[in-house]
Amino acid sequence: QFSAGAMKLVEACFNIIDVNFGCPVKKVLGRCRGGFHLSQPSVAIEILRRTRDIVPDSIPVTVKMRRGMDDTAESRDAFFEILDGAIDAGLAAATVHGRTVKQRYIGPSRWSFLTDVKKHVGDRIKILGSGDLFSAADCLRMIDETGVDGVTVARGAIGNPWIFSQAVALS
């Protein structure tokens, strides 16, 4: 179903397909979607592979993930299994949020995890960092501190849509 949905988006002239394995909202998880897929690496990798296979090569396919379901070693292993599967499937980039699914939006985003991710992948895939980006300075600091290739701003843009132009002006 997912890859068929991706093709409908391609037909509607979308120019990128982003697979969201990061949503921590209870009703999304309860329907076995979003962050739930981080608990089942083989299914997540199959979704990514089928999506990349059906979407034309000219359209990038990316994935959004949190650092795992929770802070267990098994969850961390599953994260890296899925990330490696994304690379093998030919995805263009991965956005990584430094919180777990269980954390939702509570507590600090663990930027040190982003450093580990970037070291793990090297130049094999672009890594975009996410989490606790509420100012333009935060965006540049994340890149400097973690080595990620870029950032994605979510809640930080609520009430501050200028964060993007401010970040460009600072860089």
Short mmCIF file of C-alpha atoms in Angstrom, two decimals:
data_model
loop_
_atom_site.label_atom_id
_atom_site.label_comp_id
_atom_site.label_asym_id
_atom_site.label_seq_id
_atom_site.Cartn_x
_atom_site.Cartn_y
_atom_site.Cartn_z
CA GLN A 1 0.00 0.00 0.00
CA PHE A 2 2.74 2.45 0.88
CA SER A 3 4.58 2.21 -2.42
CA ALA A 4 1.28 2.52 -4.31
CA GLY A 5 0.56 5.67 -2.31
CA ALA A 6 4.00 7.01 -3.16
CA MET A 7 3.25 6.52 -6.85
CA LYS A 8 0.02 8.51 -6.51
CA LEU A 9 2.12 11.36 -5.10
CA VAL A 10 4.57 11.06 -7.98
CA GLU A 11 1.66 11.21 -10.44
CA ALA A 12 0.46 14.35 -8.63
CA CYS A 13 3.89 15.94 -9.38
CA PHE A 14 5.42 15.75 -5.90
CA ASN A 15 9.20 16.04 -6.27
CA ILE A 16 10.30 14.09 -3.18
CA ILE A 17 8.89 11.16 -1.21
CA ASP A 18 9.60 11.22 2.54
CA VAL A 19 8.69 8.08 4.47
CA ASN A 20 7.79 9.02 8.04
CA PHE A 21 8.93 6.46 10.62
CA GLY A 22 9.17 9.16 13.27
CA CYS A 23 5.65 10.10 14.31
CA PRO A 24 5.14 9.38 18.03
CA VAL A 25 1.42 10.25 18.22
CA LYS A 26 -0.57 7.58 20.02
CA LYS A 27 -3.33 7.18 17.42
CA VAL A 28 -0.73 6.82 14.65
CA LEU A 29 1.23 4.22 16.62
CA GLY A 30 -1.99 2.38 17.44
CA ARG A 31 -2.63 1.96 13.73
CA CYS A 32 0.87 0.47 13.27
CA ARG A 33 2.18 3.52 11.44
CA GLY A 34 4.80 6.22 11.95
CA GLY A 35 7.26 5.45 14.73
CA PHE A 36 5.75 1.98 15.18
CA HIS A 37 7.85 0.79 12.24
CA LEU A 38 11.02 1.30 14.25
CA SER A 39 9.98 -1.79 16.24
CA GLN A 40 9.93 -4.00 13.14
CA PRO A 41 13.08 -3.47 11.05
CA SER A 42 12.32 -6.08 8.38
CA VAL A 43 8.93 -4.51 7.60
CA ALA A 44 10.39 -0.99 7.65
CA ILE A 45 13.19 -1.97 5.28
CA GLU A 46 10.72 -3.69 2.94
CA ILE A 47 8.60 -0.50 2.84
CA LEU A 48 11.68 1.58 2.01
CA ARG A 49 12.91 -0.88 -0.62
CA ARG A 50 9.51 -1.19 -2.35
CA THR A 51 9.05 2.58 -2.31
CA ARG A 52 12.50 3.24 -3.77
CA ASP A 53 11.94 0.54 -6.40
CA ILE A 54 8.63 1.97 -7.64
CA VAL A 55 9.44 5.70 -7.48
CA PRO A 56 11.36 6.96 -10.55
CA ASP A 57 15.08 7.46 -9.95
CA SER A 58 14.74 11.18 -10.68
CA ILE A 59 12.66 11.61 -7.48
CA PRO A 60 14.53 11.31 -4.19
CA VAL A 61 13.14 9.02 -1.51
CA THR A 62 14.03 9.86 2.08
CA VAL A 63 13.12 8.54 5.52
CA LYS A 64 12.40 10.30 8.80
CA MET A 65 13.22 8.38 12.00
CA ARG A 66 13.56 8.87 15.71
CA ARG A 67 16.53 7.34 17.50
CA GLY A 68 14.41 4.30 18.37
CA MET A 69 11.29 3.22 20.19
CA ASP A 70 13.00 3.65 23.57
CA ASP A 71 16.48 3.68 25.11
CA THR A 72 17.12 -0.08 25.01
CA ALA A 73 20.07 -1.60 23.16
CA GLU A 74 17.59 -3.58 21.03
CA SER A 75 15.91 -0.37 19.94
CA ARG A 76 19.26 1.19 19.01
CA ASP A 77 20.19 -1.93 17.03
CA ALA A 78 16.85 -1.81 15.19
CA PHE A 79 17.44 1.86 14.32
CA PHE A 80 20.81 1.12 12.74
CA GLU A 81 19.44 -1.94 10.95
CA ILE A 82 16.75 0.23 9.35
CA LEU A 83 19.22 3.00 8.54
CA ASP A 84 21.58 0.52 6.86
CA GLY A 85 18.59 -0.90 4.97
CA ALA A 86 17.73 2.62 3.78
CA ILE A 87 21.25 3.03 2.47
CA ASP A 88 21.15 -0.37 0.73
CA ALA A 89 17.79 0.53 -0.83
CA GLY A 90 19.27 3.70 -2.33
CA LEU A 91 17.52 6.38 -0.29
CA ALA A 92 18.87 9.91 -0.71
CA ALA A 93 18.74 11.04 2.92
CA ALA A 94 17.57 10.29 6.41
CA THR A 95 16.21 12.79 8.89
CA VAL A 96 17.05 11.68 12.43
CA HIS A 97 15.32 13.08 15.49
CA GLY A 98 17.33 12.82 18.70
CA ARG A 99 14.34 11.72 20.83
CA THR A 100 12.79 8.27 21.06
CA VAL A 101 9.21 7.47 20.09
CA LYS A 102 8.44 6.82 23.77
CA GLN A 103 9.71 10.31 24.71
CA ARG A 104 7.36 11.93 22.21
CA TYR A 105 8.16 15.65 22.70
CA ILE A 106 9.33 15.47 26.32
CA GLY A 107 12.91 15.91 27.46
CA PRO A 108 15.93 17.02 25.48
CA SER A 109 16.79 15.75 22.03
CA ARG A 110 20.02 13.74 22.25
CA TRP A 111 22.23 15.44 19.72
CA SER A 112 25.15 13.14 20.59
CA PHE A 113 23.17 10.35 18.91
CA LEU A 114 23.23 12.37 15.69
CA THR A 115 27.03 12.44 15.92
CA ASP A 116 27.04 8.62 16.23
CA VAL A 117 24.71 8.32 13.23
CA LYS A 118 26.84 10.57 11.03
CA LYS A 119 30.00 8.65 11.98
CA HIS A 120 28.23 5.38 11.20
CA VAL A 121 27.09 6.39 7.69
CA GLY A 122 29.99 8.60 6.65
CA ASP A 123 29.24 9.85 3.14
CA ARG A 124 26.95 6.95 2.16
CA ILE A 125 23.77 8.98 2.77
CA LYS A 126 22.89 12.54 3.76
CA ILE A 127 21.85 12.90 7.40
CA LEU A 128 19.57 15.73 8.49
CA GLY A 129 19.25 16.40 12.20
CA SER A 130 16.05 17.24 14.02
CA GLY A 131 15.00 18.08 17.56
CA ASP A 132 15.24 21.17 19.77
CA LEU A 133 15.78 23.61 16.92
CA PHE A 134 14.03 26.75 18.10
CA SER A 135 16.35 29.43 16.70
CA ALA A 136 18.62 29.96 13.73
CA ALA A 137 21.60 29.68 16.05
CA ASP A 138 20.35 26.25 17.21
CA CYS A 139 20.33 25.08 13.59
CA LEU A 140 23.92 26.07 12.95
CA ARG A 141 25.04 24.76 16.36
CA MET A 142 23.53 21.32 15.60
CA ILE A 143 25.45 21.13 12.32
CA ASP A 144 28.68 22.25 14.01
CA GLU A 145 28.34 19.95 17.03
CA THR A 146 27.12 16.80 15.30
CA GLY A 147 28.51 16.90 11.77
CA VAL A 148 25.08 16.33 10.17
CA ASP A 149 24.66 17.52 6.60
CA GLY A 150 21.70 19.76 7.39
CA VAL A 151 18.73 20.19 9.68
CA THR A 152 14.95 20.02 9.55
CA VAL A 153 12.94 22.41 11.66
CA ALA A 154 9.51 21.35 12.89
CA ARG A 155 8.01 22.79 16.08
CA GLY A 156 10.67 25.50 16.06
CA ALA A 157 8.91 27.13 13.11
CA ILE A 158 5.63 27.45 14.99
CA GLY A 159 5.39 31.12 15.83
CA ASN A 160 8.75 31.78 14.16
CA PRO A 161 8.47 31.16 10.41
CA TRP A 162 11.49 33.47 9.97
CA ILE A 163 13.81 30.81 11.45
CA PHE A 164 14.66 29.63 7.92
CA SER A 165 15.73 32.99 6.52
CA GLN A 166 17.51 33.78 9.80
CA ALA A 167 19.51 30.53 9.54
CA VAL A 168 20.50 31.34 5.95
CA ALA A 169 21.58 34.83 7.04
CA LEU A 170 23.77 33.38 9.81
CA SER A 171 25.47 30.79 7.62
#
